[in-house]
Short mmCIF file of C-alpha atoms in Angstrom, two decimals:
data_model
loop_
_atom_site.label_atom_id
_atom_site.label_comp_id
_atom_site.label_asym_id
_atom_site.label_seq_id
_atom_site.Cartn_x
_atom_site.Cartn_y
_atom_site.Cartn_z
CA UNK A 17 -30.75 -6.48 -33.65
CA UNK A 18 -27.82 -5.31 -31.42
CA UNK A 19 -24.84 -7.43 -31.74
CA UNK A 20 -22.46 -8.74 -29.14
CA UNK A 21 -18.75 -9.45 -29.99
CA UNK A 22 -17.32 -12.29 -28.18
CA UNK A 23 -13.70 -11.48 -28.90
CA UNK A 24 -11.23 -9.08 -27.76
CA UNK A 25 -9.15 -6.83 -29.88
CA UNK A 26 -8.91 -3.54 -31.38
CA UNK A 27 -9.79 -2.42 -34.81
CA UNK A 28 -12.09 -4.20 -37.27
CA UNK A 29 -9.82 -7.31 -37.52
CA UNK A 30 -9.53 -7.97 -33.84
CA UNK A 31 -5.83 -7.86 -33.99
CA UNK A 32 -3.57 -5.57 -31.99
CA UNK A 33 -0.99 -3.98 -34.03
CA UNK A 34 2.15 -2.63 -32.18
CA UNK A 35 2.38 1.19 -31.96
CA UNK A 36 4.39 2.88 -34.61
CA UNK A 37 6.60 4.57 -31.77
CA UNK A 38 7.15 4.02 -28.43
CA UNK A 39 5.60 6.42 -25.65
CA UNK A 40 7.24 7.23 -22.25
CA UNK A 41 5.74 6.35 -19.02
CA UNK A 42 5.19 9.62 -17.26
CA UNK A 43 5.73 11.83 -20.26
CA UNK A 44 2.77 10.56 -22.39
CA UNK A 45 0.16 8.67 -20.37
CA UNK A 46 -2.54 7.75 -22.92
CA UNK A 47 -5.38 9.92 -22.28
CA UNK A 48 -9.03 8.98 -22.18
CA UNK A 49 -11.89 11.31 -22.95
CA UNK A 50 -11.53 14.22 -20.60
CA UNK A 51 -7.89 13.47 -20.11
CA UNK A 52 -7.79 10.08 -19.21
CA UNK A 53 -6.63 6.83 -21.14
CA UNK A 54 -7.06 7.39 -24.88
CA UNK A 55 -7.74 4.57 -27.52
CA UNK A 56 -4.50 3.56 -29.52
CA UNK A 57 -6.05 4.04 -32.88
CA UNK A 58 -6.05 7.94 -32.62
CA UNK A 59 -3.98 9.65 -35.18
CA UNK A 60 -3.20 12.42 -32.92
CA UNK A 61 -1.74 10.18 -30.48
CA UNK A 62 0.45 8.56 -32.97
CA UNK A 63 1.70 11.98 -33.95
CA UNK A 64 2.43 12.90 -30.32
CA UNK A 65 4.23 9.63 -29.81
CA UNK A 66 6.37 10.23 -32.79
CA UNK A 67 7.20 13.70 -31.51
CA UNK A 68 7.87 12.60 -27.91
CA UNK A 69 10.15 9.42 -28.62
CA UNK A 70 12.78 9.30 -26.01
CA UNK A 71 16.04 7.65 -27.67
CA UNK A 72 17.65 5.06 -25.51
CA UNK A 73 20.97 6.91 -25.18
CA UNK A 74 19.37 9.97 -23.52
CA UNK A 75 16.50 8.46 -21.72
CA UNK A 76 18.23 8.71 -18.43
CA UNK A 77 19.21 12.21 -18.74
CA UNK A 78 17.37 14.34 -16.39
CA UNK A 79 17.42 17.37 -18.70
CA UNK A 80 16.41 15.33 -21.85
CA UNK A 81 13.72 13.42 -19.98
CA UNK A 82 12.22 16.57 -18.55
CA UNK A 83 12.23 18.17 -22.01
CA UNK A 84 10.37 15.16 -23.37
CA UNK A 85 7.55 15.25 -20.86
CA UNK A 86 4.58 17.10 -22.19
CA UNK A 87 1.02 16.72 -22.19
CA UNK A 88 -1.14 16.99 -25.46
CA UNK A 89 -1.64 20.67 -24.91
CA UNK A 90 2.08 21.14 -24.86
CA UNK A 91 2.44 21.67 -21.10
CA UNK A 92 5.41 19.95 -19.35
CA UNK A 93 4.50 17.11 -16.83
CA UNK A 94 7.86 18.19 -14.87
CA UNK A 95 9.22 21.67 -15.62
CA UNK A 96 12.84 22.69 -15.44
CA UNK A 97 11.83 24.71 -12.35
CA UNK A 98 11.01 21.44 -10.49
CA UNK A 99 12.44 20.47 -7.15
CA UNK A 100 15.85 18.32 -7.11
CA UNK A 101 14.08 15.35 -5.81
CA UNK A 102 11.45 15.46 -8.59
CA UNK A 103 14.05 15.74 -11.28
CA UNK A 104 15.89 12.67 -9.47
CA UNK A 105 12.65 10.79 -9.89
CA UNK A 106 12.15 11.80 -13.36
CA UNK A 107 15.66 10.32 -14.12
CA UNK A 108 14.65 7.16 -12.61
CA UNK A 109 11.33 7.02 -14.42
CA UNK A 110 13.13 7.40 -17.69
CA UNK A 111 14.06 3.72 -17.68
CA UNK A 112 10.44 2.92 -18.48
CA UNK A 113 10.58 4.94 -21.84
CA UNK A 114 13.73 3.01 -22.72
CA UNK A 115 11.97 -0.43 -22.00
CA UNK A 116 9.17 0.75 -24.18
CA UNK A 117 11.52 1.59 -27.04
CA UNK A 118 13.69 -1.34 -26.82
CA UNK A 119 11.28 -4.21 -26.27
CA UNK A 120 10.28 -6.15 -29.13
CA UNK A 121 6.64 -5.63 -30.17
CA UNK A 122 4.13 -8.57 -29.66
CA UNK A 123 2.91 -10.50 -32.74
CA UNK A 124 -0.46 -9.63 -33.61
CA UNK A 125 -3.22 -12.14 -32.66
CA UNK A 126 -4.53 -14.15 -35.39
CA UNK A 127 -8.14 -14.19 -33.89
CA UNK A 128 -10.55 -12.20 -36.01
CA UNK A 129 -13.42 -10.29 -34.37
CA UNK A 130 -16.45 -12.57 -33.82
CA UNK A 131 -19.55 -10.91 -35.12
CA UNK A 132 -22.32 -12.91 -33.69
CA UNK A 133 -25.88 -12.72 -32.35
CA UNK A 134 -26.13 -13.82 -28.71
CA UNK A 135 -29.14 -16.08 -28.57
CA UNK A 136 -30.22 -18.65 -26.10
CA UNK A 137 -30.12 -21.51 -28.68
CA UNK A 138 -27.80 -24.61 -28.36
CA UNK A 139 -26.64 -24.48 -31.83
CA UNK A 140 -25.57 -20.84 -31.68
CA UNK A 141 -23.92 -21.54 -28.19
CA UNK A 142 -21.97 -24.55 -29.66
CA UNK A 143 -20.85 -22.32 -32.71
CA UNK A 144 -19.72 -19.67 -30.29
CA UNK A 145 -17.91 -21.89 -28.28
CA UNK A 146 -16.15 -23.71 -31.28
CA UNK A 147 -14.84 -20.47 -32.59
CA UNK A 148 -13.98 -19.02 -29.26
CA UNK A 149 -11.86 -22.00 -28.32
CA UNK A 150 -9.55 -21.42 -31.19
CA UNK A 151 -7.16 -19.29 -29.30
CA UNK A 152 -6.67 -22.14 -26.71
CA UNK A 153 -4.25 -23.85 -29.19
CA UNK A 154 -2.12 -20.84 -29.24
CA UNK A 155 -1.55 -20.38 -25.44
CA UNK A 156 1.78 -22.17 -25.80
CA UNK A 157 2.81 -19.06 -28.06
CA UNK A 158 2.44 -16.76 -25.05
CA UNK A 159 4.17 -19.19 -22.66
CA UNK A 160 7.26 -19.35 -25.10
CA UNK A 161 7.51 -15.77 -25.29
CA UNK A 162 7.33 -15.21 -21.74
CA UNK A 163 10.00 -17.72 -21.01
CA UNK A 164 12.36 -16.29 -23.55
CA UNK A 165 11.89 -12.78 -22.14
CA UNK A 166 12.20 -14.06 -18.62
CA UNK A 167 15.48 -15.76 -19.44
CA UNK A 168 16.80 -12.82 -21.24
CA UNK A 169 16.12 -10.65 -18.10
CA UNK A 170 17.64 -13.09 -15.65
CA UNK A 171 20.76 -13.25 -17.89
CA UNK A 172 21.31 -9.60 -17.67
CA UNK A 173 21.40 -9.72 -13.96
CA UNK A 174 24.44 -10.47 -11.65
CA UNK A 175 24.50 -13.24 -9.05
CA UNK A 176 23.27 -11.17 -6.43
CA UNK A 177 20.41 -9.68 -8.32
CA UNK A 178 19.49 -13.15 -9.64
CA UNK A 179 19.25 -14.35 -6.01
CA UNK A 180 17.00 -11.50 -5.04
CA UNK A 181 14.72 -11.91 -8.27
CA UNK A 182 14.16 -15.71 -8.02
CA UNK A 183 12.12 -18.01 -5.86
CA UNK A 184 10.94 -21.82 -6.18
CA UNK A 185 7.63 -22.28 -7.88
CA UNK A 186 6.54 -23.85 -4.71
CA UNK A 187 7.56 -20.85 -2.35
CA UNK A 188 4.71 -19.42 -0.58
CA UNK A 189 6.00 -15.99 -1.64
CA UNK A 190 4.26 -16.69 -5.08
CA UNK A 191 0.79 -16.07 -3.52
CA UNK A 192 2.02 -13.24 -1.24
CA UNK A 193 0.55 -10.53 -3.68
CA UNK A 194 -0.60 -7.18 -2.56
CA UNK A 195 -1.45 -3.64 -4.11
CA UNK A 196 -0.45 -1.12 -1.46
CA UNK A 197 2.84 0.59 -1.09
CA UNK A 198 4.63 -1.87 1.04
CA UNK A 199 8.01 -3.70 1.31
CA UNK A 200 8.06 -6.49 -1.34
CA UNK A 201 10.25 -9.39 -2.39
CA UNK A 202 11.99 -9.49 -5.93
CA UNK A 203 14.13 -6.98 -7.74
CA UNK A 204 12.90 -3.63 -7.78
CA UNK A 205 13.33 -1.17 -10.70
CA UNK A 206 15.30 1.03 -8.73
CA UNK A 207 18.10 -1.42 -8.35
CA UNK A 208 18.54 -2.14 -11.90
CA UNK A 209 20.34 -0.69 -14.57
CA UNK A 210 18.74 0.97 -17.51
CA UNK A 211 19.13 -2.05 -19.77
CA UNK A 212 17.77 -4.48 -16.97
CA UNK A 213 14.65 -2.31 -16.44
CA UNK A 214 14.06 -2.39 -20.13
CA UNK A 215 14.25 -6.13 -20.22
CA UNK A 216 12.04 -6.40 -17.02
CA UNK A 217 9.46 -4.24 -18.91
CA UNK A 218 9.84 -6.39 -21.88
CA UNK A 219 8.77 -9.30 -19.90
CA UNK A 220 5.70 -7.36 -18.72
CA UNK A 221 4.88 -6.62 -22.30
CA UNK A 222 4.65 -10.50 -23.15
CA UNK A 223 1.49 -10.57 -20.83
CA UNK A 224 -0.22 -7.39 -21.54
CA UNK A 225 -2.01 -5.77 -24.40
CA UNK A 226 -0.84 -2.33 -25.58
CA UNK A 227 -3.85 -0.87 -23.80
CA UNK A 228 -2.75 -2.99 -20.67
CA UNK A 229 0.69 -1.68 -20.87
CA UNK A 230 -0.47 1.88 -21.33
CA UNK A 231 -2.73 1.35 -18.01
CA UNK A 232 0.20 0.14 -16.24
CA UNK A 233 2.64 2.88 -17.35
CA UNK A 234 -0.07 5.60 -16.42
CA UNK A 235 -0.48 3.97 -13.00
CA UNK A 236 3.18 4.14 -12.44
CA UNK A 237 3.38 7.77 -13.48
CA UNK A 238 0.84 8.78 -10.94
CA UNK A 239 3.46 8.14 -8.29
CA UNK A 240 4.90 11.47 -9.35
CA UNK A 241 1.67 13.10 -8.99
CA UNK A 242 1.27 11.62 -5.36
CA UNK A 243 4.70 12.67 -4.73
CA UNK A 244 4.01 16.25 -5.18
CA UNK A 245 0.46 16.19 -3.72
CA UNK A 246 1.63 14.65 -0.54
CA UNK A 247 5.03 16.51 -0.39
CA UNK A 248 6.62 13.16 0.21
CA UNK A 249 10.21 13.11 1.23
CA UNK A 250 10.53 9.76 2.57
CA UNK A 251 10.52 7.71 -0.74
CA UNK A 252 7.19 6.24 -0.09
CA UNK A 253 5.75 7.47 -3.63
CA UNK A 254 8.35 6.06 -5.83
CA UNK A 255 7.75 5.31 -9.80
CA UNK A 256 10.62 2.90 -9.65
CA UNK A 257 9.27 1.02 -6.65
CA UNK A 258 7.92 -1.90 -8.84
CA UNK A 259 9.11 -5.34 -8.47
CA UNK A 260 9.91 -8.34 -10.93
CA UNK A 261 9.99 -11.64 -9.32
CA UNK A 262 10.42 -15.23 -11.15
CA UNK A 263 9.13 -18.38 -9.72
CA UNK A 264 10.70 -21.48 -10.91
CA UNK A 265 12.77 -21.86 -13.89
CA UNK A 266 11.31 -20.15 -16.99
CA UNK A 267 11.25 -22.80 -19.67
CA UNK A 268 8.90 -22.98 -22.71
CA UNK A 269 7.56 -26.54 -21.72
CA UNK A 270 7.43 -26.49 -17.95
CA UNK A 271 5.61 -24.89 -15.14
CA UNK A 272 6.82 -21.55 -13.80
CA UNK A 273 5.52 -18.12 -13.00
CA UNK A 274 6.41 -14.36 -12.47
CA UNK A 275 5.19 -11.29 -11.03
CA UNK A 276 5.14 -7.70 -11.71
CA UNK A 277 4.02 -5.59 -8.71
CA UNK A 278 4.11 -2.35 -6.85
CA UNK A 279 1.66 0.27 -5.66
CA UNK A 280 -1.72 -0.12 -7.42
CA UNK A 281 -0.39 -2.68 -9.93
CA UNK A 282 -0.35 -6.27 -9.50
CA UNK A 283 0.26 -8.85 -12.44
CA UNK A 284 0.62 -12.57 -11.39
CA UNK A 285 1.05 -14.85 -14.38
CA UNK A 286 1.46 -18.70 -14.09
CA UNK A 287 2.50 -21.02 -16.83
CA UNK A 288 1.72 -24.79 -16.51
CA UNK A 289 3.58 -27.22 -18.81
CA UNK A 290 4.19 -24.56 -21.28
CA UNK A 291 0.53 -25.12 -22.41
CA UNK A 292 -1.59 -23.15 -20.13
CA UNK A 293 -1.15 -19.53 -19.03
CA UNK A 294 -3.12 -17.96 -16.05
CA UNK A 295 -3.22 -14.17 -15.33
CA UNK A 296 -5.01 -13.82 -12.08
CA UNK A 297 -5.19 -12.55 -9.68
CA UNK A 298 -4.73 -9.11 -11.04
CA UNK A 299 -5.15 -5.50 -9.70
CA UNK A 300 -5.05 -2.07 -11.24
CA UNK A 301 -5.90 0.97 -8.99
CA UNK A 302 -5.69 4.66 -9.74
CA UNK A 303 -4.93 7.58 -7.17
CA UNK A 304 -6.12 10.13 -7.98
CA UNK A 305 -8.74 8.51 -10.01
CA UNK A 306 -8.98 12.10 -11.71
CA UNK A 307 -6.22 14.49 -11.42
CA UNK A 308 -7.88 17.69 -10.49
CA UNK A 309 -5.08 20.33 -10.53
CA UNK A 310 -1.77 20.81 -12.11
CA UNK A 311 -0.55 20.28 -15.73
CA UNK A 312 -2.12 16.74 -15.72
CA UNK A 313 -5.52 18.10 -14.88
CA UNK A 314 -8.25 15.89 -16.23
CA UNK A 315 -6.29 12.66 -16.51
CA UNK A 316 -8.44 9.70 -15.71
CA UNK A 317 -6.48 6.50 -16.08
CA UNK A 318 -9.48 4.19 -15.22
CA UNK A 319 -12.12 6.58 -16.53
CA UNK A 320 -13.60 4.00 -18.98
CA UNK A 321 -14.06 1.63 -16.30
CA UNK A 322 -16.04 4.12 -14.20
CA UNK A 323 -17.93 5.54 -16.93
CA UNK A 324 -19.23 2.24 -18.50
CA UNK A 325 -20.09 0.90 -15.14
CA UNK A 326 -22.35 4.20 -14.61
CA UNK A 327 -23.77 3.89 -17.79
CA UNK A 328 -24.88 0.34 -17.53
CA UNK A 329 -26.46 0.89 -13.94
CA UNK A 330 -28.24 3.85 -15.26
CA UNK A 331 -29.63 2.00 -18.33
CA UNK A 332 -31.53 -0.30 -15.89
CA UNK A 333 -35.28 0.24 -15.28
CA UNK A 334 -36.48 0.70 -11.66
CA UNK A 335 -37.44 -2.95 -11.50
CA UNK A 336 -33.88 -4.17 -12.56
CA UNK A 337 -32.11 -1.60 -10.10
CA UNK A 338 -34.05 -3.23 -7.19
CA UNK A 339 -32.12 -6.31 -7.92
CA UNK A 340 -29.01 -4.99 -9.14
CA UNK A 341 -28.37 -2.35 -6.27
CA UNK A 342 -27.64 -4.23 -3.20
CA UNK A 343 -26.87 -1.12 -0.81
CA UNK A 344 -27.36 2.57 -1.47
CA UNK A 345 -24.28 2.95 0.59
CA UNK A 346 -20.67 2.76 -0.91
CA UNK A 347 -18.49 -0.03 -0.20
CA UNK A 348 -15.16 1.02 1.39
CA UNK A 349 -12.95 -1.59 -0.41
CA UNK A 350 -13.06 -4.40 -2.89
CA UNK A 351 -14.57 -7.41 -1.19
CA UNK A 352 -11.86 -9.79 -2.34
CA UNK A 353 -8.82 -7.43 -1.11
CA UNK A 354 -5.72 -9.45 -1.63
CA UNK A 355 -6.95 -12.96 -0.69
CA UNK A 356 -5.11 -15.90 -2.03
CA UNK A 357 -8.63 -17.57 -2.96
CA UNK A 358 -12.05 -16.29 -3.61
CA UNK A 359 -15.44 -17.52 -3.93
CA UNK A 360 -18.50 -16.01 -5.78
CA UNK A 361 -19.91 -12.93 -3.85
CA UNK A 362 -23.46 -12.70 -2.73
CA UNK A 363 -25.80 -11.07 -3.56
CA UNK A 364 -24.96 -11.77 -7.14
CA UNK A 365 -27.09 -9.06 -8.43
CA UNK A 366 -28.84 -8.70 -11.91
CA UNK A 367 -28.27 -11.50 -14.19
CA UNK A 368 -27.80 -11.19 -18.04
CA UNK A 369 -30.70 -13.20 -18.66
CA UNK A 370 -32.80 -10.50 -17.26
CA UNK A 371 -31.48 -7.80 -19.30
CA UNK A 372 -32.64 -6.49 -22.58
CA UNK A 373 -30.43 -6.96 -25.53
CA UNK A 374 -28.92 -3.46 -25.36
CA UNK A 375 -27.99 -3.94 -21.74
CA UNK A 376 -26.44 -7.33 -22.24
CA UNK A 377 -24.27 -5.85 -24.99
CA UNK A 378 -23.25 -3.09 -22.34
CA UNK A 379 -22.48 -5.76 -19.80
CA UNK A 380 -20.24 -7.94 -22.41
CA UNK A 381 -18.52 -4.63 -23.31
CA UNK A 382 -17.61 -3.99 -19.72
CA UNK A 383 -16.17 -7.37 -19.14
CA UNK A 384 -14.05 -7.07 -22.35
CA UNK A 385 -12.79 -3.80 -21.31
CA UNK A 386 -11.29 -5.67 -18.38
CA UNK A 387 -10.01 -8.57 -20.33
CA UNK A 388 -8.46 -6.17 -22.86
CA UNK A 389 -5.60 -5.47 -20.55
CA UNK A 390 -4.05 -8.70 -21.50
CA UNK A 391 -2.60 -9.79 -24.76
CA UNK A 392 -5.33 -10.74 -27.21
CA UNK A 393 -4.89 -14.56 -27.25
CA UNK A 394 -5.10 -14.74 -23.48
CA UNK A 395 -8.01 -12.26 -23.37
CA UNK A 396 -9.87 -14.50 -25.96
CA UNK A 397 -9.21 -17.41 -24.03
CA UNK A 398 -10.73 -16.16 -20.86
CA UNK A 399 -13.77 -14.99 -22.89
CA UNK A 400 -14.12 -18.62 -24.21
CA UNK A 401 -14.25 -19.91 -20.63
CA UNK A 402 -16.73 -17.34 -19.79
CA UNK A 403 -19.00 -18.21 -22.71
CA UNK A 404 -18.70 -21.86 -22.30
CA UNK A 405 -19.79 -21.40 -18.68
CA UNK A 406 -22.90 -19.70 -19.84
CA UNK A 407 -22.99 -15.80 -20.62
CA UNK A 408 -26.62 -15.79 -19.32
CA UNK A 409 -25.21 -16.53 -15.86
CA UNK A 410 -22.97 -13.36 -15.78
CA UNK A 411 -24.46 -11.02 -13.05
CA UNK A 412 -24.05 -7.30 -12.42
CA UNK A 413 -24.14 -6.01 -8.69
CA UNK A 414 -23.88 -2.32 -7.57
CA UNK A 415 -23.62 -0.26 -4.36
CA UNK A 416 -23.44 3.53 -3.77
CA UNK A 417 -24.52 6.66 -5.91
CA UNK A 418 -25.38 6.70 -9.48
CA UNK A 419 -23.06 9.44 -10.75
CA UNK A 420 -19.50 10.54 -10.54
CA UNK A 421 -20.33 12.77 -7.61
CA UNK A 422 -20.80 9.81 -5.43
CA UNK A 423 -18.74 6.89 -4.28
CA UNK A 424 -19.49 3.97 -6.27
CA UNK A 425 -18.79 0.19 -6.25
CA UNK A 426 -19.76 -2.63 -8.71
CA UNK A 427 -18.92 -6.20 -9.60
CA UNK A 428 -19.29 -8.49 -12.44
CA UNK A 429 -19.27 -12.22 -11.92
CA UNK A 430 -20.16 -15.53 -13.57
CA UNK A 431 -19.51 -19.24 -12.83
CA UNK A 432 -15.60 -18.67 -13.66
CA UNK A 433 -14.56 -15.15 -12.79
CA UNK A 434 -15.14 -11.98 -10.71
CA UNK A 435 -14.54 -8.28 -11.62
CA UNK A 436 -14.71 -5.85 -8.78
CA UNK A 437 -14.46 -1.98 -8.91
CA UNK A 438 -14.58 0.38 -6.07
CA UNK A 439 -14.21 4.21 -5.92
CA UNK A 440 -14.39 5.05 -2.19
CA UNK A 441 -11.23 6.50 -0.88
CA UNK A 442 -10.39 10.03 -1.38
CA UNK A 443 -13.89 10.95 -1.24
CA UNK A 444 -14.56 9.02 -4.36
CA UNK A 445 -11.31 9.79 -6.15
CA UNK A 446 -9.29 6.65 -5.74
CA UNK A 447 -10.19 3.64 -7.78
CA UNK A 448 -9.42 -0.17 -7.05
CA UNK A 449 -10.10 -2.70 -9.78
CA UNK A 450 -9.38 -6.49 -9.55
CA UNK A 451 -9.89 -9.69 -11.98
CA UNK A 452 -10.21 -12.89 -10.31
CA UNK A 453 -10.62 -16.51 -11.62
CA UNK A 454 -12.44 -18.73 -9.09
CA UNK A 455 -10.27 -21.83 -10.45
CA UNK A 456 -7.52 -20.22 -12.13
CA UNK A 457 -5.97 -17.76 -9.59
CA UNK A 458 -2.22 -18.69 -9.71
CA UNK A 459 -3.17 -21.72 -11.84
CA UNK A 460 -3.93 -23.50 -8.55
CA UNK A 461 -6.19 -26.26 -9.78
CA UNK A 462 -4.38 -27.21 -12.74
CA UNK A 463 -0.95 -27.06 -10.94
CA UNK A 464 -2.17 -29.22 -8.20
CA UNK A 465 -3.13 -31.87 -11.00
CA UNK A 466 0.27 -31.25 -12.43
CA UNK A 467 1.93 -32.23 -9.09
CA UNK A 468 -0.24 -35.19 -8.47
CA UNK A 469 0.58 -36.68 -11.96
CA UNK A 470 4.38 -35.98 -11.10
CA UNK A 471 4.21 -37.72 -7.73
CA UNK A 472 2.38 -40.70 -9.31
CA UNK A 473 5.39 -41.22 -11.71
#
């Protein structure tokens, strides 16, 4: 009988091991399948990372950086014949390589992979819940690491930079999130020194898994691709146009928050009383979804998200598709966009209860793919909530065509969460994905309780 694993992690132990060598941002985007994101355990990738490590003392050298930017086939992402503007951008992007090289690796998650059969029996559901709730007691570890990294980052800034980077936890700016290339509040990478940028990305690494960090770096690197494709001379496409913003005072036992955001990336973390960590709303996009020309041809940053969604809808029989597919026409954008609060969407689609065991396993695998963007303890905590709310209540809905030649949309939702995928823009070559928590976006509900208790004192 097929098994469904209700824990997030990499490798047989479910633990996430730090990469043996750091990888640069634009120089080595991890590659999947046909040039997209590739899994961390690949030995070839490790050898490439060892060969392409950027030493901190040379990472901001344009010549050294350009020489280091190579694809697996040996071609350079940016050649020595590149325009002065591209070389200048490459010099700026090099700060990311320094950050990846100097940031301390995350401690591995202690949670082992749970190999369990998913059956609709109270006894097994109770067993699942007890095992999956184990990561909850370690949430404070993530909070402590985030607070320490945020303090270190702020301490490295001068007074003007600190003022630009910090807001009160109650400031409306905290929920003013977006994923398009617009003016933002906070401190941008372009205004940081190499050391400051390294510390800013070290903070990001406290919230993401290695997979998530690789996704984020690859998305930032695509700004250089867009720069060339659009012949941008205005600075609109800028791989250093990503902002770090701190809300409140980062302490291990208090409530505060932080954001890392720019074009096609938005990570919003909220810590409540140093005991609970929320990571929604969250957004990752990819433009182009597939690089179709140039030395990076074939790269698909979010290729897995697209391929596994297509695999699931094509695994449904005719009757199931009538329930799952709510429109043959594509959806122009994710329904929730950058809303501060979201509710379950309708129609819900096909429920997991109406799927075969194999289809349910594919559905759970797709959910885990999205949650795998965050550090394992946070991802497992989210999975525990999903399971407690009832895995049979998870639904899958689809719109658009049924292969990569068409524009597509899908969503997965349950009582506690929503995942959306949309590939409409650019004639189906521009992906948007988001993960939302109905009660946990910005930690809103728990923070409200926190404030109520504070006022009652």
